[in-house]
Amino acid sequence: MSLPSEVDVAIIGAGAAGLGAARALETSNLSTIVIEARYRIGGRAFTIVASSSDSPTAVPNITFDLGCGWLHSADRNSFVRIAEQLDFEIDKTRPPWREQGFDAVFPPKERADFIEALDDFYDRAEVAAKSGRDSAASACLKSGNRWNPMIDAISTYVNGAELDRVSILDMDAYEDTGINWRVRRGFGLLVLTYGAPCPRAVNTKVTLIDHSGKRLRIETSQGTLIAGKAIVTVPTNLIADESIRFHPALPAKVDAARGLPLGLADKVMLALDRPDTLPKDGSLRGATMRTAMGSFHLRPFGQACIEGFFGGRFARELEDAGGGALAAQAIDEIVALLGSDFRQRLKPLAGSRWAHDPFARGSYSHALPGHAGARAVLAAPVDGRLFFAGEATSPNFFSTAHGARDSGERAAREVVAVNL
Ligand SMILES: Cc1cc2nc3c(=O)[nH]c(=O)nc-3n(C[C@H](O)[C@H](O)[C@H](O)COP(=O)(O)OP(=O)(O)OC[C@H]3O[C@@H](n4cnc5c(N)ncnc54)[C@H](O)[C@@H]3O)c2cc1C
């Protein structure tokens, strides 16, 4: 669809939030358009089918979510109902995060010690948050504890950042019900299918939202659009560095976005020869006593592959090192743990580079210490005409796809309320 010249509600960004807003406005009698800079909808929800023609053995097609993969807090996750309605099979296999496939690599006694230290850290963080004073979550690490680097590694996966950059109040606000499911055909494909009915203009980058006049003037790479209202759902890093601008400027929004940077998490998919020697849906950590290491999901859904996950500063170093560095690191770590024959048995298929993606510039938001209140500031409407959604605006499910979708629905309700 090409860009219309006028619309009631312009929705900027076709990720889970923008699509959630558009779907919620379907019955409102307001005309809408979702404006998306990329060639595709889904944003940080993106499923690919990874395959390799020059593999040592025939590699079957592998479902690979480059972005969101888990239906976190599945008992409260709005995408579960949507998956059921759209006939997407849900896999309820428990995630292997707290397990380890190989006792020799990380002996059970050591594992139990680590889990105890991790739980103790979360307990201390919960108590500290009750004071209402914000600080860096790293303050809750027990001084001298040998597991601290590994607890920090978990933070790089969960927050995309080390604990010294994570607000304790924000971390405490996240609601984790402990139930995590997956979508067999891919979470990205689910979001794409959910958004398919939305009117949209792709390959259309918004550069400026001029709200100085009676109607909004939205400048894009495909021309100018006049709109009554706008719902802005782009990732915080793009608001923070003013890749999308407002006139008059909105310094409170820019400050809030700067307090909610996107951390970094990257995934790499490796084809696995002779898969039957490894457990289905197993887990492996690249090392035990350091922060800079990968975490590996062995044979997700029983497929002939290993999915590697890297986070925080280490992921950024690997991205900066160029294409192939993530896969090379993953293979080195797996070979060091499981033996040299894995060098021949593993073959890189695909990987993400979210920090280098111009329309994401990171993976998911975390609040910097002292900035837990920024989510509410970012979410607040301006002047009854500009509305804000996106995962970073969710008070309790930030950093997730369902949090993003629900925030889009919330912004749509705000639009309808001022139109009544
Ligand atoms: C590696 C990784 C793993 C993850 N794992 C999970 C998980 O297991 N479970 C989970 O729930 N979540 C997970 N997430 C997070 C989840 O993917 C995101 O929180 C969610 O998809 C964000 O949706 P959104 O709509 O807020 O933003 P986005 O999906 O980023 O959508 C914003 C859209 O705006 C577009 N845009 C940007 N700038 C412009 C512009 N100037 N003009 C027009 N359009 C623009 C972008 O192209 C994008 O499509 C993961 C993310 C990553 C990267």
CSV table of C-alpha atoms and ligand atoms in Angstrom, one decimal:
chain,number,residue,atom,x,y,z
A,1,MET,CA,0.0,0.0,0.0
A,2,SER,CA,1.3,3.5,-0.8
A,3,LEU,CA,1.3,6.4,1.6
A,4,PRO,CA,-2.1,8.2,1.7
A,5,SER,CA,-2.0,12.0,1.9
A,6,GLU,CA,-4.3,12.1,5.0
A,7,VAL,CA,-5.3,9.7,7.8
A,8,ASP,CA,-6.9,9.9,11.2
A,9,VAL,CA,-4.2,7.9,13.0
A,10,ALA,CA,-0.6,7.3,11.8
A,11,ILE,CA,1.1,4.5,13.6
A,12,ILE,CA,4.9,4.7,13.4
A,13,GLY,CA,6.6,1.3,13.3
A,14,ALA,CA,5.2,-2.1,12.5
A,15,GLY,CA,6.6,-4.1,15.3
A,16,ALA,CA,4.4,-5.9,17.9
A,17,ALA,CA,3.4,-2.5,19.4
A,18,GLY,CA,2.4,-0.8,16.1
A,19,LEU,CA,0.5,-3.9,14.9
A,20,GLY,CA,-1.2,-4.2,18.3
A,21,ALA,CA,-2.3,-0.6,18.0
A,22,ALA,CA,-3.6,-1.0,14.5
A,23,ARG,CA,-5.5,-4.2,15.3
A,24,ALA,CA,-7.1,-2.5,18.3
A,25,LEU,CA,-8.3,0.4,16.1
A,26,GLU,CA,-9.9,-1.8,13.5
A,27,THR,CA,-13.4,-1.4,14.9
A,28,SER,CA,-13.0,2.3,15.8
A,29,ASN,CA,-14.2,4.0,12.5
A,30,LEU,CA,-10.8,5.9,12.4
A,31,SER,CA,-8.7,5.5,9.4
A,32,THR,CA,-5.2,4.2,10.2
A,33,ILE,CA,-1.9,3.5,8.5
A,34,VAL,CA,1.1,1.7,9.9
A,35,ILE,CA,4.3,3.4,8.6
A,36,GLU,CA,7.3,1.1,8.6
A,37,ALA,CA,10.9,1.9,7.6
A,38,ARG,CA,11.9,-1.7,6.7
A,39,TYR,CA,10.7,-3.8,3.8
A,40,ARG,CA,8.9,-6.2,6.3
A,41,ILE,CA,6.6,-5.9,9.3
A,42,GLY,CA,7.4,-7.5,12.7
A,43,GLY,CA,10.4,-5.4,13.8
A,44,ARG,CA,12.3,-7.3,16.5
A,45,ALA,CA,10.0,-10.3,15.9
A,46,PHE,CA,11.5,-12.0,12.9
A,47,THR,CA,11.5,-15.7,12.0
A,48,ILE,CA,13.7,-17.1,9.2
A,49,VAL,CA,14.1,-20.6,7.9
A,50,ALA,CA,17.8,-21.3,8.0
A,51,SER,CA,19.4,-23.8,5.7
A,52,SER,CA,22.7,-24.6,4.1
A,53,SER,CA,23.4,-26.1,0.7
A,54,ASP,CA,27.1,-26.9,1.4
A,55,SER,CA,26.6,-28.7,4.7
A,56,PRO,CA,28.5,-31.9,5.5
A,57,THR,CA,25.2,-33.6,5.6
A,58,ALA,CA,21.8,-32.5,4.3
A,59,VAL,CA,20.6,-29.9,6.7
A,60,PRO,CA,16.9,-29.7,7.0
A,61,ASN,CA,15.3,-26.3,7.2
A,62,ILE,CA,15.6,-24.9,10.7
A,63,THR,CA,13.1,-22.5,12.2
A,64,PHE,CA,15.1,-19.6,13.7
A,65,ASP,CA,13.8,-16.6,15.6
A,66,LEU,CA,16.4,-13.9,15.2
A,67,GLY,CA,14.5,-11.8,17.8
A,68,CYS,CA,11.8,-12.9,20.2
A,69,GLY,CA,11.4,-16.7,20.7
A,70,TRP,CA,9.8,-17.3,24.0
A,71,LEU,CA,6.2,-16.5,25.2
A,72,HIS,CA,7.4,-15.3,28.6
A,73,SER,CA,5.0,-15.3,31.5
A,74,ALA,CA,2.9,-17.4,29.2
A,75,ASP,CA,-0.1,-17.6,31.5
A,76,ARG,CA,-0.5,-13.8,31.1
A,77,ASN,CA,0.8,-13.4,27.6
A,78,SER,CA,-1.7,-12.0,25.1
A,79,PHE,CA,0.1,-13.8,22.2
A,80,VAL,CA,-0.9,-17.2,23.6
A,81,ARG,CA,-4.6,-16.5,22.9
A,82,ILE,CA,-3.6,-15.0,19.5
A,83,ALA,CA,-1.6,-18.1,18.7
A,84,GLU,CA,-4.5,-20.3,19.5
A,85,GLN,CA,-6.9,-18.2,17.3
A,86,LEU,CA,-4.4,-18.3,14.4
A,87,ASP,CA,-3.9,-22.1,14.8
A,88,PHE,CA,-0.2,-21.8,15.7
A,89,GLU,CA,1.0,-24.8,17.7
A,90,ILE,CA,2.3,-23.9,21.2
A,91,ASP,CA,5.2,-25.9,22.6
A,92,LYS,CA,5.1,-26.1,26.4
A,93,THR,CA,8.5,-27.9,26.9
A,94,ARG,CA,10.1,-26.4,29.9
A,95,PRO,CA,13.0,-24.1,29.0
A,96,PRO,CA,16.4,-25.6,29.8
A,97,TRP,CA,17.9,-22.4,31.3
A,98,ARG,CA,18.6,-23.7,34.8
A,99,GLU,CA,19.8,-27.1,33.6
A,100,GLN,CA,23.0,-28.2,32.0
A,101,GLY,CA,23.2,-31.1,29.5
A,102,PHE,CA,26.6,-32.4,30.6
A,103,ASP,CA,27.5,-33.1,34.2
A,104,ALA,CA,31.3,-33.2,33.5
A,105,VAL,CA,31.2,-29.7,32.1
A,106,PHE,CA,29.4,-28.2,35.1
A,107,PRO,CA,29.1,-30.7,37.9
A,108,PRO,CA,25.7,-30.9,39.7
A,109,LYS,CA,27.2,-29.7,43.1
A,110,GLU,CA,28.7,-26.6,41.4
A,111,ARG,CA,25.4,-26.0,39.5
A,112,ALA,CA,23.4,-26.2,42.8
A,113,ASP,CA,25.8,-23.7,44.4
A,114,PHE,CA,25.4,-21.4,41.5
A,115,ILE,CA,21.6,-21.6,41.5
A,116,GLU,CA,21.6,-20.9,45.2
A,117,ALA,CA,23.8,-17.8,44.7
A,118,LEU,CA,21.6,-16.6,41.8
A,119,ASP,CA,18.4,-17.0,43.9
A,120,ASP,CA,20.1,-15.2,46.8
A,121,PHE,CA,21.0,-12.3,44.5
A,122,TYR,CA,17.3,-12.0,43.3
A,123,ASP,CA,16.1,-12.1,47.0
A,124,ARG,CA,18.6,-9.4,47.9
A,125,ALA,CA,17.4,-7.3,44.9
A,126,GLU,CA,13.8,-7.7,45.9
A,127,VAL,CA,14.5,-6.6,49.5
A,128,ALA,CA,16.6,-3.6,48.2
A,129,ALA,CA,13.8,-2.6,45.8
A,130,LYS,CA,11.3,-2.4,48.7
A,131,SER,CA,13.2,0.6,50.0
A,132,GLY,CA,12.0,2.5,47.0
A,133,ARG,CA,15.5,3.9,46.4
A,134,ASP,CA,17.0,3.2,43.0
A,135,SER,CA,20.6,2.0,42.5
A,136,ALA,CA,22.6,-0.2,40.2
A,137,ALA,CA,21.5,-3.9,40.5
A,138,SER,CA,25.2,-4.8,40.9
A,139,ALA,CA,25.0,-3.4,44.4
A,140,CYS,CA,23.1,-6.5,45.4
A,141,LEU,CA,25.9,-8.9,44.4
A,142,LYS,CA,27.5,-10.4,47.5
A,143,SER,CA,31.0,-9.0,47.7
A,144,GLY,CA,33.7,-11.6,46.8
A,145,ASN,CA,31.1,-14.3,45.8
A,146,ARG,CA,32.8,-16.5,43.2
A,147,TRP,CA,29.6,-16.7,41.2
A,148,ASN,CA,29.3,-12.9,40.6
A,149,PRO,CA,30.6,-13.0,37.0
A,150,MET,CA,28.2,-15.7,36.1
A,151,ILE,CA,25.2,-13.9,37.7
A,152,ASP,CA,26.3,-10.9,35.6
A,153,ALA,CA,26.3,-13.1,32.5
A,154,ILE,CA,22.7,-14.0,33.2
A,155,SER,CA,21.9,-10.3,33.3
A,156,THR,CA,23.5,-9.9,29.9
A,157,TYR,CA,21.0,-12.4,28.5
A,158,VAL,CA,18.0,-11.1,30.5
A,159,ASN,CA,18.6,-7.4,30.3
A,160,GLY,CA,21.1,-7.2,27.5
A,161,ALA,CA,23.4,-5.4,29.9
A,162,GLU,CA,25.6,-6.0,32.9
A,163,LEU,CA,24.2,-5.3,36.3
A,164,ASP,CA,26.1,-2.1,36.8
A,165,ARG,CA,23.9,-0.6,34.1
A,166,VAL,CA,20.6,-2.0,35.3
A,167,SER,CA,18.2,-0.1,37.7
A,168,ILE,CA,17.1,-2.2,40.6
A,169,LEU,CA,13.6,-0.7,40.8
A,170,ASP,CA,13.1,-1.5,37.1
A,171,MET,CA,14.4,-5.0,37.4
A,172,ASP,CA,11.9,-5.5,40.3
A,173,ALA,CA,9.0,-4.1,38.3
A,174,TYR,CA,9.2,-6.9,35.7
A,175,GLU,CA,6.6,-9.6,36.2
A,176,ASP,CA,8.0,-13.0,35.6
A,177,THR,CA,5.4,-15.8,36.3
A,178,GLY,CA,8.0,-18.4,35.5
A,179,ILE,CA,6.0,-20.0,32.7
A,180,ASN,CA,7.7,-19.8,29.3
A,181,TRP,CA,6.4,-21.5,26.1
A,182,ARG,CA,7.3,-21.3,22.4
A,183,VAL,CA,5.6,-21.3,19.1
A,184,ARG,CA,6.7,-24.2,16.9
A,185,ARG,CA,6.5,-22.2,13.6
A,186,GLY,CA,8.3,-19.2,15.1
A,187,PHE,CA,7.2,-16.2,17.2
A,188,GLY,CA,8.2,-13.9,14.4
A,189,LEU,CA,5.9,-15.6,12.0
A,190,LEU,CA,3.1,-15.4,14.6
A,191,VAL,CA,3.6,-11.6,14.9
A,192,LEU,CA,3.7,-11.3,11.1
A,193,THR,CA,0.5,-13.3,10.7
A,194,TYR,CA,-1.2,-11.3,13.4
A,195,GLY,CA,-0.3,-8.0,11.7
A,196,ALA,CA,-1.1,-9.2,8.2
A,197,PRO,CA,-4.6,-7.5,8.0
A,198,CYS,CA,-3.2,-4.0,9.0
A,199,PRO,CA,-3.1,-1.2,6.4
A,200,ARG,CA,0.5,-0.3,6.0
A,201,ALA,CA,3.2,1.5,4.1
A,202,VAL,CA,6.6,-0.3,4.2
A,203,ASN,CA,10.0,1.0,3.1
A,204,THR,CA,8.8,4.3,4.5
A,205,LYS,CA,11.0,5.9,7.1
A,206,VAL,CA,9.5,8.7,9.3
A,207,THR,CA,12.0,11.5,9.9
A,208,LEU,CA,10.0,14.3,11.5
A,209,ILE,CA,6.6,14.7,13.3
A,210,ASP,CA,5.6,18.3,13.1
A,211,HIS,CA,3.0,19.0,15.8
A,212,SER,CA,3.1,22.8,15.6
A,213,GLY,CA,-0.1,23.2,13.6
A,214,LYS,CA,-3.7,22.0,13.9
A,215,ARG,CA,-3.0,18.7,12.2
A,216,LEU,CA,0.2,16.7,12.4
A,217,ARG,CA,2.6,16.9,9.5
A,218,ILE,CA,4.6,13.6,9.2
A,219,GLU,CA,7.6,13.7,7.0
A,220,THR,CA,8.8,10.4,5.5
A,221,SER,CA,11.1,9.0,2.9
A,222,GLN,CA,8.1,8.6,0.7
A,223,GLY,CA,6.6,12.1,1.1
A,224,THR,CA,4.5,13.9,3.7
A,225,LEU,CA,1.4,12.7,5.4
A,226,ILE,CA,-1.2,14.7,7.3
A,227,ALA,CA,-2.6,13.0,10.4
A,228,GLY,CA,-5.0,13.8,13.2
A,229,LYS,CA,-3.0,11.7,15.7
A,230,ALA,CA,0.1,9.6,15.8
A,231,ILE,CA,1.2,6.6,17.8
A,232,VAL,CA,5.0,6.4,18.0
A,233,THR,CA,6.3,2.9,18.6
A,234,VAL,CA,10.0,3.1,17.4
A,235,PRO,CA,12.7,1.6,19.7
A,236,THR,CA,14.1,4.0,22.4
A,237,ASN,CA,17.5,4.3,20.9
A,238,LEU,CA,16.0,6.0,17.8
A,239,ILE,CA,14.2,8.6,19.9
A,240,ALA,CA,17.3,9.0,22.1
A,241,ASP,CA,19.6,9.9,19.2
A,242,GLU,CA,16.8,11.8,17.4
A,243,SER,CA,16.8,9.7,14.3
A,244,ILE,CA,13.1,10.5,14.4
A,245,ARG,CA,12.5,14.2,15.4
A,246,PHE,CA,9.6,16.2,16.8
A,247,HIS,CA,8.8,19.8,16.1
A,248,PRO,CA,8.5,21.5,18.6
A,249,ALA,CA,11.1,19.3,20.2
A,250,LEU,CA,10.0,16.9,23.1
A,251,PRO,CA,13.0,17.0,25.4
A,252,ALA,CA,11.2,15.0,28.1
A,253,LYS,CA,10.7,12.1,25.7
A,254,VAL,CA,14.3,12.2,24.5
A,255,ASP,CA,15.5,12.2,28.1
A,256,ALA,CA,13.2,9.3,29.0
A,257,ALA,CA,14.4,7.3,26.0
A,258,ARG,CA,18.0,8.0,27.0
A,259,GLY,CA,17.3,6.5,30.4
A,260,LEU,CA,15.9,3.4,28.7
A,261,PRO,CA,18.6,2.3,26.3
A,262,LEU,CA,18.3,-1.0,24.4
A,263,GLY,CA,20.7,-3.6,25.7
A,264,LEU,CA,22.2,-6.1,23.4
A,265,ALA,CA,21.4,-9.8,22.9
A,266,ASP,CA,22.4,-11.7,19.7
A,267,LYS,CA,21.7,-15.2,18.5
A,268,VAL,CA,23.6,-17.5,16.2
A,269,MET,CA,22.3,-20.7,14.6
A,270,LEU,CA,24.7,-23.6,14.0
A,271,ALA,CA,23.7,-26.7,12.0
A,272,LEU,CA,24.7,-29.9,13.8
A,273,ASP,CA,25.8,-33.1,12.2
A,274,ARG,CA,24.9,-36.4,13.9
A,275,PRO,CA,22.4,-34.6,16.3
A,276,ASP,CA,21.3,-37.7,18.1
A,277,THR,CA,24.4,-37.6,20.4
A,278,LEU,CA,23.0,-34.5,22.1
A,279,PRO,CA,19.8,-34.2,24.1
A,280,LYS,CA,16.8,-32.5,22.6
A,281,ASP,CA,16.1,-29.1,24.1
A,282,GLY,CA,19.2,-29.3,26.3
A,283,SER,CA,21.4,-26.5,27.6
A,284,LEU,CA,25.1,-25.8,27.8
A,285,ARG,CA,26.9,-22.8,29.1
A,286,GLY,CA,30.1,-21.7,27.4
A,287,ALA,CA,32.0,-21.4,30.6
A,288,THR,CA,31.2,-21.1,34.3
A,289,MET,CA,33.3,-18.5,36.0
A,290,ARG,CA,33.2,-15.5,33.7
A,291,THR,CA,30.7,-13.0,32.2
A,292,ALA,CA,31.8,-13.0,28.6
A,293,MET,CA,30.4,-16.3,27.4
A,294,GLY,CA,27.6,-17.8,25.3
A,295,SER,CA,24.7,-19.8,26.4
A,296,PHE,CA,23.6,-22.6,24.1
A,297,HIS,CA,20.2,-24.2,23.5
A,298,LEU,CA,20.9,-27.7,22.2
A,299,ARG,CA,18.6,-29.0,19.5
A,300,PRO,CA,15.6,-26.6,20.0
A,301,PHE,CA,12.4,-28.5,19.1
A,302,GLY,CA,14.6,-31.5,18.5
A,303,GLN,CA,16.0,-29.9,15.3
A,304,ALA,CA,19.6,-30.7,14.1
A,305,CYS,CA,21.1,-27.5,15.4
A,306,ILE,CA,22.5,-25.5,18.3
A,307,GLU,CA,21.3,-22.0,19.0
A,308,GLY,CA,23.9,-19.7,20.7
A,309,PHE,CA,22.9,-16.6,22.7
A,310,PHE,CA,25.4,-13.8,23.6
A,311,GLY,CA,24.6,-10.6,25.6
A,312,GLY,CA,25.9,-7.3,26.9
A,313,ARG,CA,29.3,-5.9,26.2
A,314,PHE,CA,30.6,-9.2,24.9
A,315,ALA,CA,27.9,-9.4,22.2
A,316,ARG,CA,28.8,-5.8,21.2
A,317,GLU,CA,32.5,-6.8,20.9
A,318,LEU,CA,31.5,-9.8,18.7
A,319,GLU,CA,29.2,-7.7,16.5
A,320,ASP,CA,31.9,-5.1,16.1
A,321,ALA,CA,34.4,-7.8,15.1
A,322,GLY,CA,32.3,-8.3,12.0
A,323,GLY,CA,30.2,-11.0,10.4
A,324,GLY,CA,31.2,-14.5,11.4
A,325,ALA,CA,32.7,-13.6,14.8
A,326,LEU,CA,29.6,-14.7,16.7
A,327,ALA,CA,29.6,-18.1,15.1
A,328,ALA,CA,33.3,-18.6,15.5
A,329,GLN,CA,33.1,-17.8,19.2
A,330,ALA,CA,30.1,-20.1,19.6
A,331,ILE,CA,32.0,-23.0,17.9
A,332,ASP,CA,35.2,-22.4,19.9
A,333,GLU,CA,33.2,-22.5,23.2
A,334,ILE,CA,31.3,-25.7,22.2
A,335,VAL,CA,34.5,-27.4,21.0
A,336,ALA,CA,36.3,-26.5,24.3
A,337,LEU,CA,33.4,-28.1,26.3
A,338,LEU,CA,32.4,-31.1,24.2
A,339,GLY,CA,35.5,-32.0,22.2
A,340,SER,CA,37.3,-31.2,19.0
A,341,ASP,CA,35.1,-33.4,16.7
A,342,PHE,CA,32.4,-30.7,17.1
A,343,ARG,CA,34.5,-28.4,14.9
A,344,GLN,CA,33.6,-30.5,11.9
A,345,ARG,CA,30.1,-31.2,13.1
A,346,LEU,CA,29.0,-27.6,13.4
A,347,LYS,CA,28.3,-25.2,10.6
A,348,PRO,CA,27.2,-21.6,10.9
A,349,LEU,CA,23.7,-21.0,9.3
A,350,ALA,CA,22.6,-17.5,10.4
A,351,GLY,CA,23.0,-14.9,13.1
A,352,SER,CA,21.6,-11.6,14.3
A,353,ARG,CA,23.4,-8.2,14.5
A,354,TRP,CA,20.8,-6.1,16.4
A,355,ALA,CA,23.2,-3.3,17.4
A,356,HIS,CA,24.1,-2.7,13.8
A,357,ASP,CA,20.5,-2.9,12.6
A,358,PRO,CA,19.6,0.8,11.8
A,359,PHE,CA,16.0,0.4,12.8
A,360,ALA,CA,16.6,-1.3,16.2
A,361,ARG,CA,20.1,-0.3,17.3
A,362,GLY,CA,19.9,-2.9,20.1
A,363,SER,CA,17.7,-5.7,21.4
A,364,TYR,CA,15.5,-4.7,24.3
A,365,SER,CA,15.3,-1.9,26.8
A,366,HIS,CA,16.5,-1.8,30.4
A,367,ALA,CA,16.3,1.3,32.7
A,368,LEU,CA,19.6,2.8,33.8
A,369,PRO,CA,20.1,3.1,37.5
A,370,GLY,CA,18.0,6.1,38.7
A,371,HIS,CA,15.7,6.0,35.6
A,372,ALA,CA,13.0,3.4,36.5
A,373,GLY,CA,10.4,6.2,36.3
A,374,ALA,CA,11.3,6.8,32.6
A,375,ARG,CA,8.9,4.2,31.3
A,376,ALA,CA,5.8,6.1,32.5
A,377,VAL,CA,7.3,9.4,31.2
A,378,LEU,CA,7.9,7.8,27.7
A,379,ALA,CA,4.4,6.3,27.7
A,380,ALA,CA,2.5,9.5,28.5
A,381,PRO,CA,0.5,11.1,25.7
A,382,VAL,CA,1.3,14.7,24.5
A,383,ASP,CA,-1.4,17.2,23.9
A,384,GLY,CA,-4.0,14.5,23.1
A,385,ARG,CA,-2.4,14.0,19.7
A,386,LEU,CA,0.9,12.2,20.2
A,387,PHE,CA,0.8,8.8,21.8
A,388,PHE,CA,3.6,6.4,22.6
A,389,ALA,CA,3.9,2.6,22.7
A,390,GLY,CA,6.6,0.0,22.3
A,391,GLU,CA,8.1,-2.5,24.7
A,392,ALA,CA,9.9,0.2,26.6
A,393,THR,CA,6.7,1.8,27.7
A,394,SER,CA,5.3,-1.3,29.3
A,395,PRO,CA,5.3,-0.9,33.1
A,396,ASN,CA,5.7,-4.7,33.9
A,397,PHE,CA,6.3,-6.6,30.6
A,398,PHE,CA,9.0,-4.3,29.1
A,399,SER,CA,11.6,-6.0,26.9
A,400,THR,CA,9.0,-8.5,25.6
A,401,ALA,CA,6.9,-8.9,22.5
A,402,HIS,CA,3.6,-9.3,24.4
A,403,GLY,CA,4.5,-6.2,26.5
A,404,ALA,CA,5.0,-4.3,23.2
A,405,ARG,CA,1.7,-5.6,21.8
A,406,ASP,CA,-0.3,-4.7,24.9
A,407,SER,CA,1.3,-1.2,25.0
A,408,GLY,CA,0.0,-0.7,21.4
A,409,GLU,CA,-3.5,-1.7,22.5
A,410,ARG,CA,-3.2,0.7,25.5
A,411,ALA,CA,-2.2,3.6,23.2
A,412,ALA,CA,-5.1,2.7,20.8
A,413,ARG,CA,-7.5,3.0,23.8
A,414,GLU,CA,-6.0,6.4,24.7
A,415,VAL,CA,-6.6,7.6,21.1
A,416,VAL,CA,-10.3,6.4,21.2
A,417,ALA,CA,-10.8,8.0,24.6
A,418,VAL,CA,-9.9,11.5,23.3
A,419,ASN,CA,-12.0,10.9,20.2
A,420,LEU,CA,-15.2,10.2,22.1
B,1,LIG,C1,17.7,-11.4,20.3
B,1,LIG,C2,16.4,-11.0,20.9
B,1,LIG,C3,15.7,-12.0,21.7
B,1,LIG,C4,14.5,-11.7,22.2
B,1,LIG,N1,13.8,-12.6,22.9
B,1,LIG,C5,12.5,-12.4,23.3
B,1,LIG,C6,11.7,-13.4,23.8
B,1,LIG,O1,12.1,-14.6,23.9
B,1,LIG,N2,10.4,-13.1,24.2
B,1,LIG,C7,9.9,-11.9,24.1
B,1,LIG,O2,8.7,-11.7,24.4
B,1,LIG,N3,10.7,-10.9,23.6
B,1,LIG,C8,11.9,-11.1,23.2
B,1,LIG,N4,12.7,-10.1,22.6
B,1,LIG,C9,12.1,-8.7,22.6
B,1,LIG,C10,11.0,-8.5,21.6
B,1,LIG,O3,11.4,-9.0,20.3
B,1,LIG,C11,10.8,-7.0,21.5
B,1,LIG,O4,10.6,-6.5,22.8
B,1,LIG,C12,9.5,-6.6,20.7
B,1,LIG,O5,9.5,-7.3,19.5
B,1,LIG,C13,9.6,-5.1,20.5
B,1,LIG,O6,8.4,-4.7,19.7
B,1,LIG,P1,8.2,-3.2,19.5
B,1,LIG,O7,7.0,-3.0,18.6
B,1,LIG,O8,8.2,-2.4,20.8
B,1,LIG,O9,9.5,-2.7,18.7
B,1,LIG,P2,10.0,-3.1,17.3
B,1,LIG,O10,9.7,-4.6,17.0
B,1,LIG,O11,11.4,-2.7,17.2
B,1,LIG,O12,9.2,-2.3,16.2
B,1,LIG,C14,9.4,-1.0,15.9
B,1,LIG,C15,9.4,-0.8,14.4
B,1,LIG,O13,9.6,0.6,14.1
B,1,LIG,C16,10.3,0.6,12.9
B,1,LIG,N5,11.0,1.9,12.8
B,1,LIG,C17,12.1,2.3,13.4
B,1,LIG,N6,12.4,3.6,13.0
B,1,LIG,C18,11.4,4.0,12.1
B,1,LIG,C19,11.2,5.1,11.4
B,1,LIG,N7,12.0,6.2,11.5
B,1,LIG,N8,10.1,5.2,10.6
B,1,LIG,C20,9.3,4.1,10.5
B,1,LIG,N9,9.5,3.0,11.1
B,1,LIG,C21,10.5,2.9,12.0
B,1,LIG,C22,11.3,-0.6,13.0
B,1,LIG,O14,11.8,-1.0,11.7
B,1,LIG,C23,10.4,-1.6,13.7
B,1,LIG,O15,9.7,-2.4,12.7
B,1,LIG,C24,13.9,-10.4,22.0
B,1,LIG,C25,14.6,-9.5,21.2
B,1,LIG,C26,15.8,-9.8,20.7
B,1,LIG,C27,16.5,-8.8,19.8
